[in-house]
PDB file of C-alpha atoms in Angstrom:
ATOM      1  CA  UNK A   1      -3.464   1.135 -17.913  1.00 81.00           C
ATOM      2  CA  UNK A   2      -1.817  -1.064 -14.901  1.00 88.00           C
ATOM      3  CA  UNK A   3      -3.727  -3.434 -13.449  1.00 93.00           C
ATOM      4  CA  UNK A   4      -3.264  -6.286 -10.949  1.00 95.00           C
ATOM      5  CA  UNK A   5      -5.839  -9.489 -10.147  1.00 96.00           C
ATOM      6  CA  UNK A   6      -5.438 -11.392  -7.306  1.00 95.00           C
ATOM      7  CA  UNK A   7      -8.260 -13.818  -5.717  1.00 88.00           C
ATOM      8  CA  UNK A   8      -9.951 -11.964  -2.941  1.00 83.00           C
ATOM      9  CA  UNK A   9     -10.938 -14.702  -0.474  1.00 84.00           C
ATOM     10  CA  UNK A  10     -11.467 -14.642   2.330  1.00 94.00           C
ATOM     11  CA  UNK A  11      -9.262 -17.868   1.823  1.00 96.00           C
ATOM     12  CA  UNK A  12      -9.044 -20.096   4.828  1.00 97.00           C
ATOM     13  CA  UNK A  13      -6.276 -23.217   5.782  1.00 97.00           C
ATOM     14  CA  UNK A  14      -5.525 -25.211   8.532  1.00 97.00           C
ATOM     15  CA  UNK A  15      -1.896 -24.554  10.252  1.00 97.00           C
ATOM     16  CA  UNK A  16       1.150 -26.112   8.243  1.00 96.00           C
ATOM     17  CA  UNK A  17      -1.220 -26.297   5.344  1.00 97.00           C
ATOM     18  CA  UNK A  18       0.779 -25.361   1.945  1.00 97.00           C
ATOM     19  CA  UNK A  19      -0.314 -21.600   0.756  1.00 97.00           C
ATOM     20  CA  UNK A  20      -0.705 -20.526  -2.840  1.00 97.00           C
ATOM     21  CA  UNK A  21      -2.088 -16.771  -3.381  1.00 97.00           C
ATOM     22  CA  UNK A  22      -2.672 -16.525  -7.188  1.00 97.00           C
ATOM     23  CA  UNK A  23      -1.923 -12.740  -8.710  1.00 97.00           C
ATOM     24  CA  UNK A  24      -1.397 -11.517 -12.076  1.00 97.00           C
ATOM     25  CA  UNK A  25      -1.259  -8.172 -13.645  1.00 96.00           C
ATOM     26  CA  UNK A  26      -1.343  -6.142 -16.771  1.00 95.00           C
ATOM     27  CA  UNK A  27       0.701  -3.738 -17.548  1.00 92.00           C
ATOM     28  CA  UNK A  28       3.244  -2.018 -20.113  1.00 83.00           C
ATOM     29  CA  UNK A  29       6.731  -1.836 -20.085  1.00 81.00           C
ATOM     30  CA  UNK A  30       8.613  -4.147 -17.580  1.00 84.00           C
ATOM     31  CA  UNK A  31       7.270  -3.557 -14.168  1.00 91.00           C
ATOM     32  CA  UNK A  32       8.559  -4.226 -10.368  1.00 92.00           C
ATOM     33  CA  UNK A  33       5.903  -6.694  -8.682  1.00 95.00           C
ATOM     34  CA  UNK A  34       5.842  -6.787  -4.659  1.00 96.00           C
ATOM     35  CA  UNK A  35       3.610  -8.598  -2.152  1.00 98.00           C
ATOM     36  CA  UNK A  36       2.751  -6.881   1.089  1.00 97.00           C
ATOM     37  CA  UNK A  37       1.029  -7.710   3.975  1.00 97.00           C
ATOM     38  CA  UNK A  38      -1.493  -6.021   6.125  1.00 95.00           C
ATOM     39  CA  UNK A  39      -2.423  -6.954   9.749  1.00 94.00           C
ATOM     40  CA  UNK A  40      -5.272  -6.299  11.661  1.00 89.00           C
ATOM     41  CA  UNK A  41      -5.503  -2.415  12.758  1.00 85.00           C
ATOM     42  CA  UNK A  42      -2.026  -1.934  10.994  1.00 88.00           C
ATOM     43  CA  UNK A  43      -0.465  -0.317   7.619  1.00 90.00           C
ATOM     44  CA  UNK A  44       0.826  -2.223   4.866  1.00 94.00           C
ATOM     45  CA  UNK A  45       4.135  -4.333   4.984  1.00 95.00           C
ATOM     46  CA  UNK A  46       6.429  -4.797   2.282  1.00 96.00           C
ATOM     47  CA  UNK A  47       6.734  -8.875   2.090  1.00 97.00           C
ATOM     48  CA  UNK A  48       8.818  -9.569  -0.839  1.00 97.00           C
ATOM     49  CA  UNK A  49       9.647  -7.910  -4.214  1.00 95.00           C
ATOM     50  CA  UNK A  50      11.021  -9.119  -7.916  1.00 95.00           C
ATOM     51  CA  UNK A  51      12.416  -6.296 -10.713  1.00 91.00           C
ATOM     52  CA  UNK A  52      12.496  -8.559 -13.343  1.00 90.00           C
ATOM     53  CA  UNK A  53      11.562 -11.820 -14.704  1.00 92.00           C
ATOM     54  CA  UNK A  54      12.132 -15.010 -13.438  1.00 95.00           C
ATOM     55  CA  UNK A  55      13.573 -13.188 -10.282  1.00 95.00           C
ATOM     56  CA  UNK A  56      12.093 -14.974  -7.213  1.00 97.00           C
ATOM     57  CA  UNK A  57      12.029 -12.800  -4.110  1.00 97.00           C
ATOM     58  CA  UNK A  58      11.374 -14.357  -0.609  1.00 97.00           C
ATOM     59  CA  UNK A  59      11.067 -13.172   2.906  1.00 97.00           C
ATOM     60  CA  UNK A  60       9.743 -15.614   5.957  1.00 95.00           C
ATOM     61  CA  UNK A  61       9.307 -18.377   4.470  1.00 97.00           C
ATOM     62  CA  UNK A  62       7.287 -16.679   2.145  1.00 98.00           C
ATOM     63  CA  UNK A  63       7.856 -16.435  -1.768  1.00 98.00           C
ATOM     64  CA  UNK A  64       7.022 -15.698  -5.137  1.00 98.00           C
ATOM     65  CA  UNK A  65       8.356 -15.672  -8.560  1.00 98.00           C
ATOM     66  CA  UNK A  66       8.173 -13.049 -11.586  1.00 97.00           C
ATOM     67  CA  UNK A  67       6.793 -15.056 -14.316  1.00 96.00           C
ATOM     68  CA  UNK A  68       6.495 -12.940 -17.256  1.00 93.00           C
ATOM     69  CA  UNK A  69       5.656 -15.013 -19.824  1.00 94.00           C
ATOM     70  CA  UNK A  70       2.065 -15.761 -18.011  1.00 95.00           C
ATOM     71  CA  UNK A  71       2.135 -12.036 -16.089  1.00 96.00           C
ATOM     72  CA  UNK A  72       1.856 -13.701 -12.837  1.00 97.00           C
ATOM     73  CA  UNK A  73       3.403 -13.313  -9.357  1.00 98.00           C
ATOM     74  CA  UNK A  74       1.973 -15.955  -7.308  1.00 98.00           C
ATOM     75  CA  UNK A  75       2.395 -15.765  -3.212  1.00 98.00           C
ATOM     76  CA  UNK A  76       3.705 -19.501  -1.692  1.00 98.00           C
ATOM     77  CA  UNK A  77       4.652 -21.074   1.393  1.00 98.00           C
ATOM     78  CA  UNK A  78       5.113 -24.264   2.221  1.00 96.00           C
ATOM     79  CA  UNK A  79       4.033 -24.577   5.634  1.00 96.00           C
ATOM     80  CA  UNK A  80       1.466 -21.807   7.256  1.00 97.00           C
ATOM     81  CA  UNK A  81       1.323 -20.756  10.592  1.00 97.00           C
ATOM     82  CA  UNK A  82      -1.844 -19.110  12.718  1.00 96.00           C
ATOM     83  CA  UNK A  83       0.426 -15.597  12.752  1.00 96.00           C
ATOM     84  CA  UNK A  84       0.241 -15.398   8.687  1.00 97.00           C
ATOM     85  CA  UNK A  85      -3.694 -14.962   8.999  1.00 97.00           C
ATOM     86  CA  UNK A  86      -3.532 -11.554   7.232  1.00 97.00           C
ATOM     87  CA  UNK A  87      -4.616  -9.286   4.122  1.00 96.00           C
ATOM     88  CA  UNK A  88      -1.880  -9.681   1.611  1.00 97.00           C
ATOM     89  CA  UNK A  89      -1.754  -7.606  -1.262  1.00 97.00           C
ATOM     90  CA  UNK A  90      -0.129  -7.913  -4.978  1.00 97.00           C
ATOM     91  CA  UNK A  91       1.374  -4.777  -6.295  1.00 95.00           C
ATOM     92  CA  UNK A  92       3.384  -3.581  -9.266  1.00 93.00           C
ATOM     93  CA  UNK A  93       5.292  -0.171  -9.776  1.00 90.00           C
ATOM     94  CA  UNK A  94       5.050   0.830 -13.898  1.00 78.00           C
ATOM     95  CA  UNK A  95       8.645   0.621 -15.177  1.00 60.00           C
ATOM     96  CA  UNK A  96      12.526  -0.023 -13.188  1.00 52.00           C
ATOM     97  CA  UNK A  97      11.586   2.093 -10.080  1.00 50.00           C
ATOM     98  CA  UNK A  98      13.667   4.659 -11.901  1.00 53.00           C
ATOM     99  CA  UNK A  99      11.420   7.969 -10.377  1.00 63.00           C
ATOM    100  CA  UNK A 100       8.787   8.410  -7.853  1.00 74.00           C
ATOM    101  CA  UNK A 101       5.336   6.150  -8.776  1.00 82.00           C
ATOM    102  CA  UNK A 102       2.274   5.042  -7.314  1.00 88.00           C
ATOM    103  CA  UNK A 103       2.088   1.640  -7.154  1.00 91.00           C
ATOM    104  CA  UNK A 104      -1.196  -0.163  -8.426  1.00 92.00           C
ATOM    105  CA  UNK A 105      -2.974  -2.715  -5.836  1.00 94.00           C
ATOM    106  CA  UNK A 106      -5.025  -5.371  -6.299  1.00 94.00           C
ATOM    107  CA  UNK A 107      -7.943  -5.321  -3.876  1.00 93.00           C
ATOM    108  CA  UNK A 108      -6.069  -7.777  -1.587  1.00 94.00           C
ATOM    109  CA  UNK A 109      -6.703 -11.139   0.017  1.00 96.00           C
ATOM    110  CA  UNK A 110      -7.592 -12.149   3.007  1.00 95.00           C
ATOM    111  CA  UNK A 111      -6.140 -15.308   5.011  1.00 97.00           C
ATOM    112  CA  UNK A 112      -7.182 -17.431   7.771  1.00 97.00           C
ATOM    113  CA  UNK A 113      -4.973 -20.061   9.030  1.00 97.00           C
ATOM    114  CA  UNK A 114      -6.862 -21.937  11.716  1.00 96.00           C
ATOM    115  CA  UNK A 115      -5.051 -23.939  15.004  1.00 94.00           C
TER     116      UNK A 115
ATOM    117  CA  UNK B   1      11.111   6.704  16.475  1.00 60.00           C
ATOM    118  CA  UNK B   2      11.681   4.629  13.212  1.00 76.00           C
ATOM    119  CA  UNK B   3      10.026   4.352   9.776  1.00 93.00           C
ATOM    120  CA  UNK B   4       6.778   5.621   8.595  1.00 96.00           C
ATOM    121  CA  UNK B   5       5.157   7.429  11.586  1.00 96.00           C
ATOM    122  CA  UNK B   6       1.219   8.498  11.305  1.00 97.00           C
ATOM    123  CA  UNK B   7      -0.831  10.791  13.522  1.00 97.00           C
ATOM    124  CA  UNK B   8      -3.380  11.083  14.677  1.00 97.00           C
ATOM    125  CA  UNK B   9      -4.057   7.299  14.450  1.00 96.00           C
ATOM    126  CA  UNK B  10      -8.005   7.896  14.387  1.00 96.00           C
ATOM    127  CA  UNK B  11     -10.503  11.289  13.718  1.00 96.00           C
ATOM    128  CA  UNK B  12     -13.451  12.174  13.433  1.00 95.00           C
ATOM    129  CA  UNK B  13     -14.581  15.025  12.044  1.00 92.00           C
ATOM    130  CA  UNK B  14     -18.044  17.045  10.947  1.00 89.00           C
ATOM    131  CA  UNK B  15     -18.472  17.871   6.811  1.00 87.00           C
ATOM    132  CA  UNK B  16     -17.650  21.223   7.823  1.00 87.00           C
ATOM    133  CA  UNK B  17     -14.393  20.776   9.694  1.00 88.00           C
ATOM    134  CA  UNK B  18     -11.209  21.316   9.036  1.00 93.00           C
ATOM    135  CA  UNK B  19      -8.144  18.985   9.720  1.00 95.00           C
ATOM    136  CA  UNK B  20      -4.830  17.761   8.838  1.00 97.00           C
ATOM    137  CA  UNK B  21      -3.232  14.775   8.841  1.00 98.00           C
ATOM    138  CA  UNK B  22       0.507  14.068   9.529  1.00 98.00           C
ATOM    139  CA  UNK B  23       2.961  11.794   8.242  1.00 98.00           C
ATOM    140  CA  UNK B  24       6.562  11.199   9.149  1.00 97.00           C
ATOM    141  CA  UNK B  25       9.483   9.557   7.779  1.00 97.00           C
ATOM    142  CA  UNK B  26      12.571   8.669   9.201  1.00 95.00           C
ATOM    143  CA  UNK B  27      14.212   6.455   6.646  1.00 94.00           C
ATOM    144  CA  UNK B  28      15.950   9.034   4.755  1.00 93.00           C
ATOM    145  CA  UNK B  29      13.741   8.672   2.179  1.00 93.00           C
ATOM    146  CA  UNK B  30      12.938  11.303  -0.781  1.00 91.00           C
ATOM    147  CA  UNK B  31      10.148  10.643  -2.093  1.00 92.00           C
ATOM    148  CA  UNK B  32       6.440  10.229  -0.462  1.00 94.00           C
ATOM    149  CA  UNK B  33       2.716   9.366  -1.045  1.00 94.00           C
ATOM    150  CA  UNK B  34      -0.584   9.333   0.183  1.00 96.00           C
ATOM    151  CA  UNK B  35      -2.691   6.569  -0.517  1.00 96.00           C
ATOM    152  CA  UNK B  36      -6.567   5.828   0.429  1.00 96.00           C
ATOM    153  CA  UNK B  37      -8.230   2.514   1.456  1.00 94.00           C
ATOM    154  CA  UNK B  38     -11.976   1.627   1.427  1.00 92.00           C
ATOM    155  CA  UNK B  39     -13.770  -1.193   2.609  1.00 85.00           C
ATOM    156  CA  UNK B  40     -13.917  -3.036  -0.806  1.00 75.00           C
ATOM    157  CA  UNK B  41     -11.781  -1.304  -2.940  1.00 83.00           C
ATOM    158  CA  UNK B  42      -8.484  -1.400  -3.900  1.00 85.00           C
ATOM    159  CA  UNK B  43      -6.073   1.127  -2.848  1.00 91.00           C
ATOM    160  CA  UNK B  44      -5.959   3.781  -4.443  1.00 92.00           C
ATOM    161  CA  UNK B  45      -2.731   6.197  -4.894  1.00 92.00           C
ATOM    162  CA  UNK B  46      -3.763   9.689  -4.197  1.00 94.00           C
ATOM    163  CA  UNK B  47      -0.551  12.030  -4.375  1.00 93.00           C
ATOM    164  CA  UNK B  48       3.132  11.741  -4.939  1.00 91.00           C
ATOM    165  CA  UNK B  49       6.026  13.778  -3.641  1.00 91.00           C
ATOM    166  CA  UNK B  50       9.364  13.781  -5.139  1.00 86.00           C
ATOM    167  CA  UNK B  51      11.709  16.129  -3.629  1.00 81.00           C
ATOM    168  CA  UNK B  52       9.191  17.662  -1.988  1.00 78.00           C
ATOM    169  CA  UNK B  53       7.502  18.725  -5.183  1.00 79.00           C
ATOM    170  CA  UNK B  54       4.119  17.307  -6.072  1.00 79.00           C
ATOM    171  CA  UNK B  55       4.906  14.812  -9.218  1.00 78.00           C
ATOM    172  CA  UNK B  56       1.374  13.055  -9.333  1.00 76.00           C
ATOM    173  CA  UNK B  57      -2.365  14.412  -8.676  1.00 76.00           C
ATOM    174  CA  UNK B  58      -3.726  11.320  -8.870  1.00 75.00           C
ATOM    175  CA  UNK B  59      -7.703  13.259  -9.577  1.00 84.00           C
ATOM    176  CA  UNK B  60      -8.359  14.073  -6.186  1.00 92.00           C
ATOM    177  CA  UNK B  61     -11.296  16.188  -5.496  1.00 92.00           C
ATOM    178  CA  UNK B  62     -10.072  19.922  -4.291  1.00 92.00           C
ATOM    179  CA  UNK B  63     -11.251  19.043  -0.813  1.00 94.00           C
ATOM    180  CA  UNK B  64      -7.767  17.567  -0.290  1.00 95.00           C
ATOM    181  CA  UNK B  65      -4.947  19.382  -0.057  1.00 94.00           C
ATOM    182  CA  UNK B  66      -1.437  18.053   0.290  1.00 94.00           C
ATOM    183  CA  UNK B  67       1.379  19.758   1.643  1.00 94.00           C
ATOM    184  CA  UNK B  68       5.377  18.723   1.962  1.00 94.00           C
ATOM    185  CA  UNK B  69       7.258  21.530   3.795  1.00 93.00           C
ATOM    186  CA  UNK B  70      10.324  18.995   3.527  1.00 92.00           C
ATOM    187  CA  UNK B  71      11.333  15.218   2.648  1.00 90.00           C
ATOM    188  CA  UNK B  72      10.982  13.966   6.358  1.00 95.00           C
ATOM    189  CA  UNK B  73       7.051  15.516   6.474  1.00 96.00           C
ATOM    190  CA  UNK B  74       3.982  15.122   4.835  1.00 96.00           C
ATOM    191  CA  UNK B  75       0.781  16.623   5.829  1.00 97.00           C
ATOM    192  CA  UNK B  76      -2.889  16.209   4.224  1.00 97.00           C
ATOM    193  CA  UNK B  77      -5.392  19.316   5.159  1.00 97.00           C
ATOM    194  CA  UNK B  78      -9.034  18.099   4.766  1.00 95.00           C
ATOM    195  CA  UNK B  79     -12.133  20.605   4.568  1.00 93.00           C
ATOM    196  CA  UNK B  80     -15.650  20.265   4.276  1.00 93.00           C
ATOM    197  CA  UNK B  81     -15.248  16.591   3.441  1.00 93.00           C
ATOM    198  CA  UNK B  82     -18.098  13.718   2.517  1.00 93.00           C
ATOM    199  CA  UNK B  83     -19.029  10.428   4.432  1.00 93.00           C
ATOM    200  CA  UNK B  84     -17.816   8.903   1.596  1.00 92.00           C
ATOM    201  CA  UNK B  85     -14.900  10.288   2.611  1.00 95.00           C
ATOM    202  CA  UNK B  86     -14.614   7.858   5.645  1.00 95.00           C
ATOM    203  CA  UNK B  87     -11.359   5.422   5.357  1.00 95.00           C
ATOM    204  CA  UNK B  88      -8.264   4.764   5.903  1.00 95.00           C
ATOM    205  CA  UNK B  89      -5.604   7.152   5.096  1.00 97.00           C
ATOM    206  CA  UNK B  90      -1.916   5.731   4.293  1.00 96.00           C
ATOM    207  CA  UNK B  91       1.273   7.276   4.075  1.00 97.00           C
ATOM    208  CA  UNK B  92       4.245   5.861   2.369  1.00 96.00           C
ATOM    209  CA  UNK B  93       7.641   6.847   1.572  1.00 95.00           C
ATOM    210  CA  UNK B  94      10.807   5.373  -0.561  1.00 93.00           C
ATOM    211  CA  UNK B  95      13.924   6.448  -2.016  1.00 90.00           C
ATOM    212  CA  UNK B  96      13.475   7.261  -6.186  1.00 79.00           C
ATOM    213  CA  UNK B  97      14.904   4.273  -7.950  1.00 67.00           C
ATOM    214  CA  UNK B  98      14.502   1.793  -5.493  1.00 66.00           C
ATOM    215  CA  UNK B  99      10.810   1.075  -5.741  1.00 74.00           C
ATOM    216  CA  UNK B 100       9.727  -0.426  -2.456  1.00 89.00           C
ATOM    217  CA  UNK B 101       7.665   1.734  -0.349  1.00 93.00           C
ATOM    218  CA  UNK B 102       7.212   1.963   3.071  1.00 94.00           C
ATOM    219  CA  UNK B 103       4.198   2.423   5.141  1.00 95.00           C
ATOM    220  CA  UNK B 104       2.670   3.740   7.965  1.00 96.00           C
ATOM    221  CA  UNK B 105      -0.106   2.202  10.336  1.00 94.00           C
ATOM    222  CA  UNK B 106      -2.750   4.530   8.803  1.00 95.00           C
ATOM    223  CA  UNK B 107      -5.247   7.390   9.540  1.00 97.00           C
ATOM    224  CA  UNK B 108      -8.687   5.800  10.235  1.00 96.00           C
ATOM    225  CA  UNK B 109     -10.298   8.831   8.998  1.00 96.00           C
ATOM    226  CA  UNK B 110     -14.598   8.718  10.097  1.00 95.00           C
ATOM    227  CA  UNK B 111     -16.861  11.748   8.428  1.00 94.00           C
ATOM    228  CA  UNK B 112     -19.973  12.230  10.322  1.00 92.00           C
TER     229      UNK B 112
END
């Protein structure tokens, strides 16, 4: 079945420190791979997605690139700030997106930037 | 109001109550899902709507029961639920073939 591994923390970086959130994932077929984000006392926000390989989405500063030749989708960003402190989460959706589908977490990772 | 709306946003209920939670969409949307999250677990994908017919039971114990009158609503009746029951309850929506899905802020759901 679909699976995704990402490093669970809680990870923790001083402000404009560079950010690398390691995720890969097993699964069959050619799956979409997002990154959301989860603040405190809030739902789940989609951060940035990729359909197929070697696509690179990006959203705040924020991005990550479809690699499927080592099934990853690693989370980046080059400078942090104390407002990205957050859970983020790797997901993938089994196949194009074609139908309705669950999509399969990983058991997300939490971020401190500190001042 | 816009995207994924939840309510209520926190309950607490007896095993032997009965409840429902509500979820509201107004992206347009056509398809949506319920999804629960525990304190150390991934989350896990609990039912899927597409055109307001059930598509995925994702082995969800009877005590749950989803319901989708339409595309905009989404409602999740609980009865005589566990502790272990006790998280928090996300719904989602997205329009088939575009894959992203959208979220609301959550249920926090406590079983005494």
């Amino acid at each position: 079945g679909n699976s995704v591994t990402q490093m669970e923390g809680p990870v923790t970086l001083s402000e404009e420190a560079f950010l690398t959130i390691n995720c890969t994932y097993t699964a069959t077929g050619y799956p979409s791979l997002f990154w959301y984000v989860q603040y405190p006392g809030e739902g789940l926000q989609l951060l940035l997605k990729a359909t197929k390989a070697d696509d690179k989405g990006s959203n705040k500063g924020f991005e990550a690139t479809y690699r499927k030749e080592t099934t990853s989708f690693h989370l980046e960003k080059g400078s942090v700030q104390v407002s990205d402190s957050a859970v983020y989460f790797c997901a993938l959706i089994r196949g194009s997106g074609g139908g309705a589908d669950g999509l399969t977490f990983g058991k997300g990772t939490h971020l401190i930037i500190q001042p | 109001e816009t995207g994924v709306t939840q309510t209520p946003r926190h309950l607490v209920m007896g095993m032997t109550n009965k409840k429902s939670l509500k979820c509201e969409q107004h992206l347009g949307h056509n398809a949506m899902y319920w999804y629960k999250q525990s304190a150390k677990k991934p989350l896990e994908l609990m039912f899927v709507y597409s055109l307001e017919e059930r598509v995925e039971n994702n082995s969800v114990p009877s005590r749950f029961s989803p319901e989708c009158p339409n595309s905009s609503h989404l409602f999740l009746h609980l009865h005589t639920l566990q502790p272990e029951d006790s998280a928090l309850y996300l719904c989602a929506s997205s329009q088939e073939g575009a894959g992203s899905q959208y979220f609301g802020p959550g249920t926090r759901l406590t079983v005494l």
